[in-house]
């Protein structure tokens, strides 16, 4: 395969191959090309620091700045799946914006199999197409099956074997002569699983939906962010489907649909499959095996898959014919990556749409304040800036199914009627009523385990995690204390480690304990629990959900896992057990998240013909959040939150980045952060004429979880009215941090647009 370059090739424009590698340095490395045919974006194998690594070609050059005798040669080239220019451009942007090494950004975007030193194996399937029309007179009157096949081929640019088989079971023998004569041809493409059409007729769009579809379809071939704001059940998914149909109608087009967590919305994939069955569809998410992931990625990258449904990482999938992106539940915080490159898939999607000049639809019942602000910037931005709203807003205010009414929402005041074992008398009564009527209930409590703490009444000792500054959660069935932050486990002590008291008691409520209480209260009720402990296996959640659909469950207990996307027709009661810690949390985003969560859980009730009721236990029924929730009035709630953000100059009104550091010894962290914040302030002073006055560097502080996994943590917050000024400062900060004398003794990361700190 490789031969030494001859003299004639000496100045060839691809003599030097510049390669991106998975190493924590923000540069690419030059290698000699011993005569391979190499393309931009190819995978190559190169020697690096005594090892062999897989890299991606970022440039082909005639000369290198490095003296030639110091260059090593490329060992191997895989011509399997080159990354295209558009993908490299997007990844380059992200590496710059998030201040993460470009090589690591690129390599991390690939499926694991493509990071290994071996050629990618592609599983192929055949697609059939009409090369020239089959004259009607050649199809005899009695050849019904053949005419069905021809009709199918006529109406589709390409047909899979599954599609042909559904038109005529003997399609192979029927098409054989036509393939021999060259009327029908076939070509191999990466395989995808065929979708089966449903017989159900699609619903007639209501006026709001039709308006939304029309607006988006009218400006398909340009960059435009759309915010589709529609309450749960208002038919957002139906809007997506119609717009997608419209796009895919044109050959050589692809759409990317993103969802927060695919395993939690199993209904979505099947809905897209049945409604858009003629278009090859693949999914990309963490529940796939590595070979499935590679196969799906290749189908997307080759253009064979027309629809890609994926979680946040799928935003980087190469899609040569991408014409539309959709982000469902755009407010969901799982779009933010919390380690490695800390990107936000929504922001990356916006940049990608801009680079590709295509629309992006953000859908939610409770949009993020960022998107809400961008859709109303003309209203909120200071009049001086005369900022125009960059997103266009589409609103769906009614539930799509006529009979499905919005649930009634009530607060149960726990100061007047204190809960017993977690349940107020009113909630118990409401549960009893549902059991009598044969209807289903859902109890929502966002804490798994048996009880959040183990407590000694004699000396007030509480069980802590040994590695974190957090309480250890009691898991009674497993007889363990478990930390939900670091995963550490310890046995339950038989007596208080501090005073010897043998009577240790669980304090507070969590899913297991509520389940136990309900089993005692309602011995004949069929109770199911859904949290991360019960549904670790892939199929477990699906099993519970189908049991609920089949009417085999009376009371369902669950964490936020249940809040999303599930439709239960016979569910008429939602009880919310404990929200008060989030109401007055120091985290500015806690109330935004809580509202979204409650709105979503509330959306589970009354999806069918029976009206739903939502009962929220709280000691603060007067809180404005509940008033907005009762009125299902997200706009006024968002408005009040935004006024608060404007007053504090907090995101989305400004932009932030957080420099986080951790070490076993906090004094190192503090010194490192203090020195960098001092340098940053000095820089601001020195550049006061160019940088906005409001650009602020705060003092180092410790986060709520000050110790995690034996590491002492601290951070510095940087806040700026503009992205550009912040980026300029961050560039300096990264330089100082990576050359700081303490940097080898601690770990630091920069989190741009951080959501948690
Ligand atoms: P969302 O995505 O906003 O939660 P969906 O698109 O899932 O809403 O719609 C909720 C339910 O209403 C689904 O069962 C869907 O099939 C149905 N639906 C959507 N649009 C219509 C319509 N125009 N007419 C009748 N039913 C509809
Ligand atoms: Zn004690
Ligand atoms: Zn821990």
PDB file of C-alpha atoms and ligand atoms in Angstrom, residues 203-206 209 231-238 271 400-401 567 607, ligand 1:
ATOM      1  CA  UNK A 203     -55.237  14.068  12.392  1.00  0.00           C
ATOM      2  CA  UNK A 204     -56.497  17.223  10.756  1.00  0.00           C
ATOM      3  CA  UNK A 205     -54.338  20.081  12.009  1.00  0.00           C
ATOM      4  CA  UNK A 206     -56.078  22.710  14.090  1.00  0.00           C
ATOM      5  CA  UNK A 209     -50.882  23.994  14.253  1.00  0.00           C
ATOM      6  CA  UNK A 231     -48.448  23.319  26.333  1.00  0.00           C
ATOM      7  CA  UNK A 232     -48.117  19.544  26.735  1.00  0.00           C
ATOM      8  CA  UNK A 233     -50.560  17.789  24.463  1.00  0.00           C
ATOM      9  CA  UNK A 234     -50.985  20.801  22.217  1.00  0.00           C
ATOM     10  CA  UNK A 235     -49.696  18.862  19.223  1.00  0.00           C
ATOM     11  CA  UNK A 236     -46.093  20.027  18.875  1.00  0.00           C
ATOM     12  CA  UNK A 237     -44.961  16.606  17.708  1.00  0.00           C
ATOM     13  CA  UNK A 238     -47.636  16.685  15.035  1.00  0.00           C
ATOM     14  CA  UNK A 271     -44.425   7.657  16.301  1.00  0.00           C
ATOM     15  CA  UNK A 400     -54.965  19.084  20.416  1.00  0.00           C
ATOM     16  CA  UNK A 401     -57.422  16.396  21.454  1.00  0.00           C
ATOM     17  CA  UNK A 567     -49.302   9.502  27.784  1.00  0.00           C
ATOM     18  CA  UNK A 607     -54.595  13.173  28.839  1.00  0.00           C
TER      19      UNK A 607
HETATM   20  P1  LIG B   1     -47.139  17.552  22.282  1.00  0.00           P
HETATM   21  O1  LIG B   1     -45.983  17.066  21.477  1.00  0.00           O
HETATM   22  O2  LIG B   1     -47.330  19.042  22.218  1.00  0.00           O
HETATM   23  O3  LIG B   1     -47.177  17.050  23.697  1.00  0.00           O
HETATM   24  P2  LIG B   1     -48.628  15.748  20.601  1.00  0.00           P
HETATM   25  O4  LIG B   1     -48.209  16.105  19.233  1.00  0.00           O
HETATM   26  O5  LIG B   1     -48.032  14.532  21.218  1.00  0.00           O
HETATM   27  O6  LIG B   1     -48.459  16.995  21.593  1.00  0.00           O
HETATM   28  O7  LIG B   1     -50.214  15.639  20.595  1.00  0.00           O
HETATM   29  C1  LIG B   1     -50.950  15.190  21.724  1.00  0.00           C
HETATM   30  C2  LIG B   1     -51.995  14.208  21.265  1.00  0.00           C
HETATM   31  O8  LIG B   1     -52.909  14.878  20.403  1.00  0.00           O
HETATM   32  C3  LIG B   1     -51.434  13.061  20.458  1.00  0.00           C
HETATM   33  O9  LIG B   1     -52.156  11.905  20.805  1.00  0.00           O
HETATM   34  C4  LIG B   1     -51.706  13.457  19.014  1.00  0.00           C
HETATM   35  O10 LIG B   1     -51.887  12.330  18.179  1.00  0.00           O
HETATM   36  C5  LIG B   1     -52.988  14.242  19.137  1.00  0.00           C
HETATM   37  N1  LIG B   1     -53.110  15.304  18.130  1.00  0.00           N
HETATM   38  C6  LIG B   1     -52.152  16.162  17.732  1.00  0.00           C
HETATM   39  N2  LIG B   1     -52.649  17.046  16.838  1.00  0.00           N
HETATM   40  C7  LIG B   1     -53.948  16.735  16.675  1.00  0.00           C
HETATM   41  C8  LIG B   1     -55.025  17.271  15.896  1.00  0.00           C
HETATM   42  N3  LIG B   1     -54.826  18.321  15.102  1.00  0.00           N
HETATM   43  N4  LIG B   1     -56.230  16.685  15.982  1.00  0.00           N
HETATM   44  C9  LIG B   1     -56.424  15.628  16.791  1.00  0.00           C
HETATM   45  N5  LIG B   1     -55.486  15.068  17.543  1.00  0.00           N
HETATM   46  C10 LIG B   1     -54.252  15.605  17.505  1.00  0.00           C
END
